[in-house]
JSON list of C-alpha atoms and ligand atoms in Angstrom, two decimals:
[
{"chain": "A", "resi": 20, "resn": "MET", "atom": "CA", "xyz": [114.09, 119.88, 120.15]},
{"chain": "A", "resi": 21, "resn": "LYS", "atom": "CA", "xyz": [114.00, 120.73, 124.02]},
{"chain": "A", "resi": 22, "resn": "ARG", "atom": "CA", "xyz": [110.62, 119.72, 125.65]},
{"chain": "A", "resi": 23, "resn": "ARG", "atom": "CA", "xyz": [108.75, 122.71, 127.24]},
{"chain": "A", "resi": 24, "resn": "GLU", "atom": "CA", "xyz": [108.40, 121.86, 130.97]},
{"chain": "A", "resi": 25, "resn": "GLU", "atom": "CA", "xyz": [106.32, 124.69, 132.25]},
{"chain": "A", "resi": 26, "resn": "MET", "atom": "CA", "xyz": [102.59, 124.87, 131.37]},
{"chain": "A", "resi": 27, "resn": "ASN", "atom": "CA", "xyz": [100.88, 128.08, 130.54]},
{"chain": "A", "resi": 28, "resn": "PHE", "atom": "CA", "xyz": [97.69, 129.31, 132.22]},
{"chain": "A", "resi": 29, "resn": "TRP", "atom": "CA", "xyz": [95.29, 127.73, 129.74]},
{"chain": "A", "resi": 30, "resn": "GLU", "atom": "CA", "xyz": [97.21, 124.23, 129.81]},
{"chain": "A", "resi": 31, "resn": "ARG", "atom": "CA", "xyz": [96.86, 124.38, 133.71]},
{"chain": "A", "resi": 32, "resn": "LEU", "atom": "CA", "xyz": [93.31, 124.65, 133.45]},
{"chain": "A", "resi": 33, "resn": "TYR", "atom": "CA", "xyz": [93.40, 121.04, 131.81]},
{"chain": "A", "resi": 34, "resn": "ILE", "atom": "CA", "xyz": [89.99, 121.19, 130.60]},
{"chain": "A", "resi": 35, "resn": "ILE", "atom": "CA", "xyz": [90.77, 123.11, 127.48]},
{"chain": "A", "resi": 36, "resn": "GLU", "atom": "CA", "xyz": [93.64, 120.30, 126.68]},
{"chain": "A", "resi": 37, "resn": "VAL", "atom": "CA", "xyz": [91.06, 117.54, 127.20]},
{"chain": "A", "resi": 38, "resn": "VAL", "atom": "CA", "xyz": [88.52, 119.02, 124.78]},
{"chain": "A", "resi": 39, "resn": "LYS", "atom": "CA", "xyz": [91.34, 119.53, 122.29]},
{"chain": "A", "resi": 40, "resn": "GLY", "atom": "CA", "xyz": [92.50, 115.87, 122.69]},
{"chain": "A", "resi": 41, "resn": "VAL", "atom": "CA", "xyz": [89.06, 114.43, 122.44]},
{"chain": "A", "resi": 42, "resn": "THR", "atom": "CA", "xyz": [88.12, 116.62, 119.37]},
{"chain": "A", "resi": 43, "resn": "ILE", "atom": "CA", "xyz": [91.24, 115.56, 117.63]},
{"chain": "A", "resi": 44, "resn": "THR", "atom": "CA", "xyz": [90.40, 111.76, 118.66]},
{"chain": "A", "resi": 45, "resn": "PHE", "atom": "CA", "xyz": [86.83, 111.85, 117.54]},
{"chain": "A", "resi": 46, "resn": "SER", "atom": "CA", "xyz": [87.69, 113.92, 114.08]},
{"chain": "A", "resi": 47, "resn": "ARG", "atom": "CA", "xyz": [90.21, 111.08, 113.37]},
{"chain": "A", "resi": 48, "resn": "LEU", "atom": "CA", "xyz": [87.69, 108.43, 114.02]},
{"chain": "A", "resi": 49, "resn": "ILE", "atom": "CA", "xyz": [84.92, 109.71, 112.10]},
{"chain": "A", "resi": 50, "resn": "ARG", "atom": "CA", "xyz": [87.28, 110.58, 109.19]},
{"chain": "A", "resi": 51, "resn": "ASN", "atom": "CA", "xyz": [88.70, 107.05, 109.01]},
{"chain": "A", "resi": 52, "resn": "PHE", "atom": "CA", "xyz": [85.21, 105.56, 109.42]},
{"chain": "A", "resi": 53, "resn": "PHE", "atom": "CA", "xyz": [84.09, 107.22, 106.25]},
{"chain": "A", "resi": 54, "resn": "LEU", "atom": "CA", "xyz": [87.28, 106.82, 104.35]},
{"chain": "A", "resi": 55, "resn": "PHE", "atom": "CA", "xyz": [87.23, 103.07, 104.89]},
{"chain": "A", "resi": 56, "resn": "ALA", "atom": "CA", "xyz": [83.40, 102.75, 104.43]},
{"chain": "A", "resi": 57, "resn": "PHE", "atom": "CA", "xyz": [83.68, 104.32, 101.06]},
{"chain": "A", "resi": 58, "resn": "GLY", "atom": "CA", "xyz": [87.20, 102.66, 100.23]},
{"chain": "A", "resi": 59, "resn": "TYR", "atom": "CA", "xyz": [89.10, 105.83, 99.60]},
{"chain": "A", "resi": 60, "resn": "GLN", "atom": "CA", "xyz": [91.72, 105.22, 101.96]},
{"chain": "A", "resi": 61, "resn": "LYS", "atom": "CA", "xyz": [94.22, 103.67, 99.28]},
{"chain": "A", "resi": 62, "resn": "LYS", "atom": "CA", "xyz": [93.48, 106.62, 96.90]},
{"chain": "A", "resi": 63, "resn": "LEU", "atom": "CA", "xyz": [94.06, 109.58, 99.41]},
{"chain": "A", "resi": 64, "resn": "ILE", "atom": "CA", "xyz": [97.04, 108.27, 101.27]},
{"chain": "A", "resi": 65, "resn": "GLY", "atom": "CA", "xyz": [98.66, 105.83, 98.87]},
{"chain": "A", "resi": 66, "resn": "VAL", "atom": "CA", "xyz": [98.74, 102.91, 101.08]},
{"chain": "A", "resi": 67, "resn": "PRO", "atom": "CA", "xyz": [96.23, 101.26, 103.12]},
{"chain": "A", "resi": 68, "resn": "ALA", "atom": "CA", "xyz": [96.52, 101.71, 106.83]},
{"chain": "A", "resi": 69, "resn": "VAL", "atom": "CA", "xyz": [95.49, 97.92, 107.47]},
{"chain": "A", "resi": 70, "resn": "ILE", "atom": "CA", "xyz": [95.89, 94.78, 105.84]},
{"chain": "A", "resi": 71, "resn": "GLN", "atom": "CA", "xyz": [92.51, 93.35, 104.74]},
{"chain": "A", "resi": 72, "resn": "TYR", "atom": "CA", "xyz": [93.37, 89.63, 106.14]},
{"chain": "A", "resi": 73, "resn": "PRO", "atom": "CA", "xyz": [92.77, 87.04, 104.92]},
{"chain": "A", "resi": 74, "resn": "ASP", "atom": "CA", "xyz": [91.94, 88.78, 101.51]},
{"chain": "A", "resi": 75, "resn": "GLU", "atom": "CA", "xyz": [95.24, 90.69, 101.40]},
{"chain": "A", "resi": 76, "resn": "ARG", "atom": "CA", "xyz": [98.66, 89.78, 102.59]},
{"chain": "A", "resi": 77, "resn": "ARG", "atom": "CA", "xyz": [101.76, 91.52, 103.65]},
{"chain": "A", "resi": 78, "resn": "ASP", "atom": "CA", "xyz": [104.97, 90.12, 102.45]},
{"chain": "A", "resi": 79, "resn": "TYR", "atom": "CA", "xyz": [107.01, 88.97, 105.21]},
{"chain": "A", "resi": 80, "resn": "PRO", "atom": "CA", "xyz": [110.75, 89.60, 105.32]},
{"chain": "A", "resi": 81, "resn": "GLU", "atom": "CA", "xyz": [113.10, 86.81, 104.24]},
{"chain": "A", "resi": 82, "resn": "ARG", "atom": "CA", "xyz": [114.21, 86.33, 107.90]},
{"chain": "A", "resi": 83, "resn": "PHE", "atom": "CA", "xyz": [110.68, 86.11, 109.25]},
{"chain": "A", "resi": 84, "resn": "ARG", "atom": "CA", "xyz": [110.37, 83.73, 111.91]},
{"chain": "A", "resi": 85, "resn": "GLY", "atom": "CA", "xyz": [107.36, 81.51, 111.17]},
{"chain": "A", "resi": 86, "resn": "ARG", "atom": "CA", "xyz": [105.93, 78.24, 112.07]},
{"chain": "A", "resi": 87, "resn": "HIS", "atom": "CA", "xyz": [108.38, 75.63, 113.23]},
{"chain": "A", "resi": 88, "resn": "ARG", "atom": "CA", "xyz": [109.21, 72.75, 111.29]},
{"chain": "A", "resi": 89, "resn": "LEU", "atom": "CA", "xyz": [111.50, 69.51, 112.19]},
{"chain": "A", "resi": 90, "resn": "THR", "atom": "CA", "xyz": [113.65, 68.72, 109.25]},
{"chain": "A", "resi": 91, "resn": "LEU", "atom": "CA", "xyz": [114.16, 65.33, 107.58]},
{"chain": "A", "resi": 92, "resn": "LYS", "atom": "CA", "xyz": [116.98, 63.40, 106.19]},
{"chain": "A", "resi": 93, "resn": "PRO", "atom": "CA", "xyz": [116.96, 62.59, 102.72]},
{"chain": "A", "resi": 94, "resn": "ASN", "atom": "CA", "xyz": [115.43, 58.98, 103.40]},
{"chain": "A", "resi": 95, "resn": "GLY", "atom": "CA", "xyz": [112.63, 60.93, 105.42]},
{"chain": "A", "resi": 96, "resn": "ASP", "atom": "CA", "xyz": [113.62, 60.09, 108.95]},
{"chain": "A", "resi": 97, "resn": "ILE", "atom": "CA", "xyz": [113.56, 62.79, 111.44]},
{"chain": "A", "resi": 98, "resn": "LYS", "atom": "CA", "xyz": [117.06, 64.80, 111.73]},
{"chain": "A", "resi": 99, "resn": "CYS", "atom": "CA", "xyz": [116.63, 65.41, 115.38]},
{"chain": "A", "resi": 100, "resn": "THR", "atom": "CA", "xyz": [118.99, 63.70, 117.68]},
{"chain": "A", "resi": 101, "resn": "ALA", "atom": "CA", "xyz": [117.25, 64.41, 120.91]},
{"chain": "A", "resi": 102, "resn": "CYS", "atom": "CA", "xyz": [120.02, 66.37, 122.51]},
{"chain": "A", "resi": 103, "resn": "PHE", "atom": "CA", "xyz": [117.62, 68.76, 124.30]},
{"chain": "A", "resi": 104, "resn": "LEU", "atom": "CA", "xyz": [119.88, 71.74, 123.35]},
{"chain": "A", "resi": 105, "resn": "CYS", "atom": "CA", "xyz": [116.68, 73.50, 121.86]},
{"chain": "A", "resi": 106, "resn": "ALA", "atom": "CA", "xyz": [114.58, 72.59, 125.01]},
{"chain": "A", "resi": 107, "resn": "THR", "atom": "CA", "xyz": [117.36, 74.12, 127.12]},
{"chain": "A", "resi": 108, "resn": "ALA", "atom": "CA", "xyz": [117.89, 77.13, 125.23]},
{"chain": "A", "resi": 109, "resn": "CYS", "atom": "CA", "xyz": [114.03, 77.84, 125.08]},
{"chain": "A", "resi": 110, "resn": "PRO", "atom": "CA", "xyz": [113.18, 80.87, 127.28]},
{"chain": "A", "resi": 111, "resn": "ALA", "atom": "CA", "xyz": [109.46, 80.03, 127.43]},
{"chain": "A", "resi": 112, "resn": "LYS", "atom": "CA", "xyz": [110.16, 76.41, 128.23]},
{"chain": "A", "resi": 113, "resn": "CYS", "atom": "CA", "xyz": [107.64, 75.28, 125.61]},
{"chain": "A", "resi": 114, "resn": "ILE", "atom": "CA", "xyz": [109.74, 72.55, 124.12]},
{"chain": "A", "resi": 115, "resn": "HIS", "atom": "CA", "xyz": [109.07, 69.03, 125.28]},
{"chain": "A", "resi": 116, "resn": "ILE", "atom": "CA", "xyz": [111.06, 65.82, 124.23]},
{"chain": "A", "resi": 117, "resn": "GLU", "atom": "CA", "xyz": [111.15, 62.50, 125.09]},
{"chain": "A", "resi": 118, "resn": "ALA", "atom": "CA", "xyz": [114.15, 60.64, 123.86]},
{"chain": "A", "resi": 119, "resn": "SER", "atom": "CA", "xyz": [114.37, 56.96, 122.66]},
{"chain": "A", "resi": 120, "resn": "GLU", "atom": "CA", "xyz": [116.99, 54.45, 121.63]},
{"chain": "A", "resi": 121, "resn": "HIS", "atom": "CA", "xyz": [117.00, 53.84, 118.08]},
{"chain": "A", "resi": 122, "resn": "ASP", "atom": "CA", "xyz": [117.10, 50.42, 116.46]},
{"chain": "A", "resi": 123, "resn": "ASP", "atom": "CA", "xyz": [119.86, 51.47, 114.24]},
{"chain": "A", "resi": 124, "resn": "PRO", "atom": "CA", "xyz": [123.24, 50.97, 116.23]},
{"chain": "A", "resi": 125, "resn": "ASN", "atom": "CA", "xyz": [124.60, 53.99, 114.05]},
{"chain": "A", "resi": 126, "resn": "ILE", "atom": "CA", "xyz": [122.07, 56.28, 115.59]},
{"chain": "A", "resi": 127, "resn": "GLU", "atom": "CA", "xyz": [122.25, 56.98, 119.33]},
{"chain": "A", "resi": 128, "resn": "LYS", "atom": "CA", "xyz": [118.90, 58.61, 119.98]},
{"chain": "A", "resi": 129, "resn": "PHE", "atom": "CA", "xyz": [115.73, 60.08, 118.26]},
{"chain": "A", "resi": 130, "resn": "PRO", "atom": "CA", "xyz": [112.83, 62.14, 119.75]},
{"chain": "A", "resi": 131, "resn": "ASP", "atom": "CA", "xyz": [110.08, 59.48, 120.58]},
{"chain": "A", "resi": 132, "resn": "ARG", "atom": "CA", "xyz": [107.96, 62.80, 121.41]},
{"chain": "A", "resi": 133, "resn": "TYR", "atom": "CA", "xyz": [108.73, 66.26, 120.46]},
{"chain": "A", "resi": 134, "resn": "GLU", "atom": "CA", "xyz": [106.20, 68.92, 121.23]},
{"chain": "A", "resi": 135, "resn": "ILE", "atom": "CA", "xyz": [106.18, 72.81, 121.09]},
{"chain": "A", "resi": 136, "resn": "ASP", "atom": "CA", "xyz": [103.54, 74.40, 123.09]},
{"chain": "A", "resi": 137, "resn": "THR", "atom": "CA", "xyz": [102.70, 77.50, 120.60]},
{"chain": "A", "resi": 138, "resn": "LEU", "atom": "CA", "xyz": [100.83, 79.33, 123.12]},
{"chain": "A", "resi": 139, "resn": "LEU", "atom": "CA", "xyz": [103.89, 79.77, 125.23]},
{"chain": "A", "resi": 140, "resn": "CYS", "atom": "CA", "xyz": [106.20, 80.20, 122.48]},
{"chain": "A", "resi": 141, "resn": "ILE", "atom": "CA", "xyz": [107.55, 83.46, 121.91]},
{"chain": "A", "resi": 142, "resn": "TYR", "atom": "CA", "xyz": [109.04, 82.83, 118.37]},
{"chain": "A", "resi": 143, "resn": "CYS", "atom": "CA", "xyz": [112.38, 84.17, 119.39]},
{"chain": "A", "resi": 144, "resn": "GLY", "atom": "CA", "xyz": [114.26, 81.52, 117.31]},
{"chain": "A", "resi": 145, "resn": "TYR", "atom": "CA", "xyz": [116.65, 80.37, 120.16]},
{"chain": "A", "resi": 146, "resn": "CYS", "atom": "CA", "xyz": [115.89, 76.78, 119.56]},
{"chain": "A", "resi": 147, "resn": "VAL", "atom": "CA", "xyz": [116.83, 77.15, 115.80]},
{"chain": "A", "resi": 148, "resn": "GLU", "atom": "CA", "xyz": [120.10, 78.69, 116.80]},
{"chain": "A", "resi": 149, "resn": "ALA", "atom": "CA", "xyz": [120.90, 76.21, 119.57]},
{"chain": "A", "resi": 150, "resn": "CYS", "atom": "CA", "xyz": [120.20, 73.21, 117.42]},
{"chain": "A", "resi": 151, "resn": "PRO", "atom": "CA", "xyz": [123.74, 71.65, 116.35]},
{"chain": "A", "resi": 152, "resn": "VAL", "atom": "CA", "xyz": [122.21, 69.43, 113.59]},
{"chain": "A", "resi": 153, "resn": "ASP", "atom": "CA", "xyz": [119.88, 71.97, 111.72]},
{"chain": "A", "resi": 154, "resn": "ALA", "atom": "CA", "xyz": [116.83, 69.83, 112.80]},
{"chain": "A", "resi": 155, "resn": "ILE", "atom": "CA", "xyz": [114.59, 72.66, 113.56]},
{"chain": "A", "resi": 156, "resn": "ARG", "atom": "CA", "xyz": [114.00, 75.59, 111.61]},
{"chain": "A", "resi": 157, "resn": "MET", "atom": "CA", "xyz": [111.52, 78.54, 111.43]},
{"chain": "A", "resi": 158, "resn": "ASP", "atom": "CA", "xyz": [111.51, 79.21, 107.61]},
{"chain": "A", "resi": 159, "resn": "THR", "atom": "CA", "xyz": [108.00, 78.18, 106.72]},
{"chain": "A", "resi": 160, "resn": "GLY", "atom": "CA", "xyz": [107.13, 81.76, 105.93]},
{"chain": "A", "resi": 161, "resn": "ILE", "atom": "CA", "xyz": [103.62, 81.31, 107.64]},
{"chain": "A", "resi": 162, "resn": "HIS", "atom": "CA", "xyz": [102.80, 83.01, 110.91]},
{"chain": "A", "resi": 163, "resn": "PRO", "atom": "CA", "xyz": [101.39, 80.92, 113.76]},
{"chain": "A", "resi": 164, "resn": "GLU", "atom": "CA", "xyz": [98.66, 78.65, 113.37]},
{"chain": "A", "resi": 165, "resn": "VAL", "atom": "CA", "xyz": [95.23, 80.01, 114.87]},
{"chain": "A", "resi": 166, "resn": "TYR", "atom": "CA", "xyz": [93.72, 76.85, 116.21]},
{"chain": "A", "resi": 167, "resn": "PRO", "atom": "CA", "xyz": [90.20, 76.70, 117.42]},
{"chain": "A", "resi": 168, "resn": "PRO", "atom": "CA", "xyz": [89.53, 77.69, 121.17]},
{"chain": "A", "resi": 169, "resn": "ASP", "atom": "CA", "xyz": [90.99, 74.22, 122.55]},
{"chain": "A", "resi": 170, "resn": "PRO", "atom": "CA", "xyz": [94.24, 74.96, 124.15]},
{"chain": "A", "resi": 171, "resn": "ARG", "atom": "CA", "xyz": [95.48, 71.36, 123.42]},
{"chain": "A", "resi": 172, "resn": "MET", "atom": "CA", "xyz": [95.58, 71.88, 119.78]},
{"chain": "A", "resi": 173, "resn": "PHE", "atom": "CA", "xyz": [98.13, 74.64, 120.04]},
{"chain": "A", "resi": 174, "resn": "ILE", "atom": "CA", "xyz": [100.78, 71.94, 121.13]},
{"chain": "A", "resi": 175, "resn": "GLU", "atom": "CA", "xyz": [102.43, 71.04, 117.96]},
{"chain": "A", "resi": 176, "resn": "ASP", "atom": "CA", "xyz": [103.77, 67.32, 117.87]},
{"chain": "A", "resi": 177, "resn": "LYS", "atom": "CA", "xyz": [106.51, 65.66, 116.07]},
{"chain": "A", "resi": 178, "resn": "GLU", "atom": "CA", "xyz": [104.32, 64.63, 113.23]},
{"chain": "A", "resi": 179, "resn": "VAL", "atom": "CA", "xyz": [102.94, 68.05, 112.55]},
{"chain": "A", "resi": 180, "resn": "LEU", "atom": "CA", "xyz": [106.37, 69.36, 112.61]},
{"chain": "A", "resi": 181, "resn": "MET", "atom": "CA", "xyz": [107.62, 66.84, 110.37]},
{"chain": "A", "resi": 182, "resn": "GLN", "atom": "CA", "xyz": [104.84, 67.07, 107.90]},
{"chain": "A", "resi": 183, "resn": "ARG", "atom": "CA", "xyz": [105.54, 70.87, 107.53]},
{"chain": "A", "resi": 184, "resn": "SER", "atom": "CA", "xyz": [108.93, 70.00, 105.99]},
{"chain": "A", "resi": 185, "resn": "ARG", "atom": "CA", "xyz": [107.53, 67.59, 103.60]},
{"chain": "A", "resi": 186, "resn": "ASP", "atom": "CA", "xyz": [104.88, 70.30, 102.75]},
{"chain": "A", "resi": 187, "resn": "LEU", "atom": "CA", "xyz": [107.36, 72.75, 102.34]},
{"chain": "A", "resi": 188, "resn": "GLU", "atom": "CA", "xyz": [109.23, 70.50, 99.88]},
{"chain": "A", "resi": 189, "resn": "ASP", "atom": "CA", "xyz": [106.36, 69.56, 97.96]},
{"chain": "A", "resi": 190, "resn": "TYR", "atom": "CA", "xyz": [104.70, 72.88, 97.60]},
{"chain": "A", "resi": 191, "resn": "GLY", "atom": "CA", "xyz": [107.28, 75.63, 98.33]},
{"chain": "A", "resi": 192, "resn": "PRO", "atom": "CA", "xyz": [106.67, 78.62, 100.66]},
{"chain": "A", "resi": 193, "resn": "LYS", "atom": "CA", "xyz": [104.43, 80.50, 98.15]},
{"chain": "A", "resi": 194, "resn": "VAL", "atom": "CA", "xyz": [101.98, 78.09, 97.63]},
{"chain": "A", "resi": 195, "resn": "LEU", "atom": "CA", "xyz": [101.95, 77.09, 101.18]},
{"chain": "A", "resi": 196, "resn": "TYR", "atom": "CA", "xyz": [101.11, 80.47, 102.11]},
{"chain": "A", "resi": 197, "resn": "GLN", "atom": "CA", "xyz": [98.31, 80.74, 99.53]},
{"chain": "A", "resi": 198, "resn": "MET", "atom": "CA", "xyz": [96.81, 77.46, 100.86]},
{"chain": "A", "resi": 199, "resn": "HIS", "atom": "CA", "xyz": [96.90, 79.08, 104.38]},
{"chain": "A", "resi": 200, "resn": "MET", "atom": "CA", "xyz": [95.22, 82.24, 102.88]},
{"chain": "A", "resi": 201, "resn": "GLN", "atom": "CA", "xyz": [92.52, 80.05, 101.35]},
{"chain": "A", "resi": 202, "resn": "LYS", "atom": "CA", "xyz": [91.88, 78.36, 104.55]},
{"chain": "A", "resi": 203, "resn": "MET", "atom": "CA", "xyz": [91.38, 81.44, 106.58]},
{"chain": "A", "resi": 204, "resn": "GLN", "atom": "CA", "xyz": [89.12, 82.96, 103.91]},
{"chain": "A", "resi": 205, "resn": "GLN", "atom": "CA", "xyz": [87.09, 79.86, 104.22]},
{"chain": "A", "resi": 206, "resn": "VAL", "atom": "CA", "xyz": [87.10, 80.01, 108.14]},
{"chain": "A", "resi": 207, "resn": "GLU", "atom": "CA", "xyz": [86.10, 83.61, 107.79]},
{"chain": "A", "resi": 208, "resn": "LYS", "atom": "CA", "xyz": [83.09, 82.66, 105.37]},
{"chain": "A", "resi": 209, "resn": "GLU", "atom": "CA", "xyz": [82.02, 79.51, 107.15]},
{"chain": "A", "resi": 210, "resn": "PRO", "atom": "CA", "xyz": [83.33, 79.67, 110.70]},
{"chain": "A", "resi": 211, "resn": "THR", "atom": "CA", "xyz": [81.60, 76.35, 111.65]},
{"chain": "A", "resi": 212, "resn": "LYS", "atom": "CA", "xyz": [82.93, 74.22, 108.70]},
{"chain": "A", "resi": 213, "resn": "GLU", "atom": "CA", "xyz": [85.90, 71.87, 109.79]},
{"chain": "A", "resi": 214, "resn": "VAL", "atom": "CA", "xyz": [89.15, 72.94, 108.25]},
{"chain": "A", "resi": 215, "resn": "LYS", "atom": "CA", "xyz": [92.53, 71.17, 108.47]},
{"chain": "A", "resi": 216, "resn": "TYR", "atom": "CA", "xyz": [95.08, 72.88, 110.55]},
{"chain": "A", "resi": 217, "resn": "GLY", "atom": "CA", "xyz": [98.55, 72.43, 110.63]},
{"chain": "B", "resi": 302, "resn": "SF4", "atom": "S1", "xyz": [111.07, 80.09, 119.28]},
{"chain": "B", "resi": 302, "resn": "SF4", "atom": "FE1", "xyz": [111.83, 80.59, 121.22]},
{"chain": "B", "resi": 302, "resn": "SF4", "atom": "S2", "xyz": [110.12, 80.32, 122.57]},
{"chain": "B", "resi": 302, "resn": "SF4", "atom": "FE2", "xyz": [109.53, 79.26, 120.73]},
{"chain": "B", "resi": 302, "resn": "SF4", "atom": "S3", "xyz": [110.12, 77.16, 120.98]},
{"chain": "B", "resi": 302, "resn": "SF4", "atom": "FE3", "xyz": [111.89, 78.19, 119.83]},
{"chain": "B", "resi": 302, "resn": "SF4", "atom": "S4", "xyz": [113.19, 78.92, 121.63]},
{"chain": "B", "resi": 302, "resn": "SF4", "atom": "FE4", "xyz": [111.20, 78.41, 122.62]},
{"chain": "B", "resi": 303, "resn": "SF4", "atom": "S1", "xyz": [115.95, 69.91, 117.41]},
{"chain": "B", "resi": 303, "resn": "SF4", "atom": "FE1", "xyz": [118.16, 70.18, 117.31]},
{"chain": "B", "resi": 303, "resn": "SF4", "atom": "S2", "xyz": [118.60, 70.96, 119.38]},
{"chain": "B", "resi": 303, "resn": "SF4", "atom": "FE2", "xyz": [116.47, 70.28, 119.60]},
{"chain": "B", "resi": 303, "resn": "SF4", "atom": "S3", "xyz": [116.70, 68.26, 120.47]},
{"chain": "B", "resi": 303, "resn": "SF4", "atom": "FE3", "xyz": [116.78, 67.81, 118.16]},
{"chain": "B", "resi": 303, "resn": "SF4", "atom": "S4", "xyz": [118.84, 67.93, 117.43]},
{"chain": "B", "resi": 303, "resn": "SF4", "atom": "FE4", "xyz": [118.91, 68.68, 119.69]}
]
């Protein structure tokens, strides 16, 4: 449809259009307020306009890029070889690695320190794609952690990232997500009570 470019006389007055706009905005606001207040939203339009997080959840697609994890070898050791490819590919420059020599002569290097600053991360997944040994994944199915207001807590270290792999193996993605929702419900009910993050 071709957009009309010329304004008619009433539109040129602007005030009528402004009043029309404000009327529409406020009528929707009031309508939605009452629909939500009395819980009619679901019945009237079929689906809720919002998700009542953390009581309700939206199913994420299979390829959803969630929290990072560092994968492990069958013996529980870290898979990462500290090649720095992920850190080089990262557009946000939020991966920090310190490599060390390994005691085992068959292993060249390992990350003594591996950290992701999740406040800088844009969850693009380039790190996962860049890794030649499948040592980093974003398949936890859980969206980024909301830590308390201390920026240092948003830096996820090697231990946190490795523990996620263990948890995923022990519980599976469904139970992990359920645990996350329960934690967020607890945070909502008792914001001052300490919870385990990760
Ligand atoms: S998801 Fe993107 S921004 Fe985040 S650590 Fe990986 S490469 Fe960097
Ligand atoms: S996670 Fe993969 S790409 Fe990153 S340093 Fe380790 S082995 Fe290299």
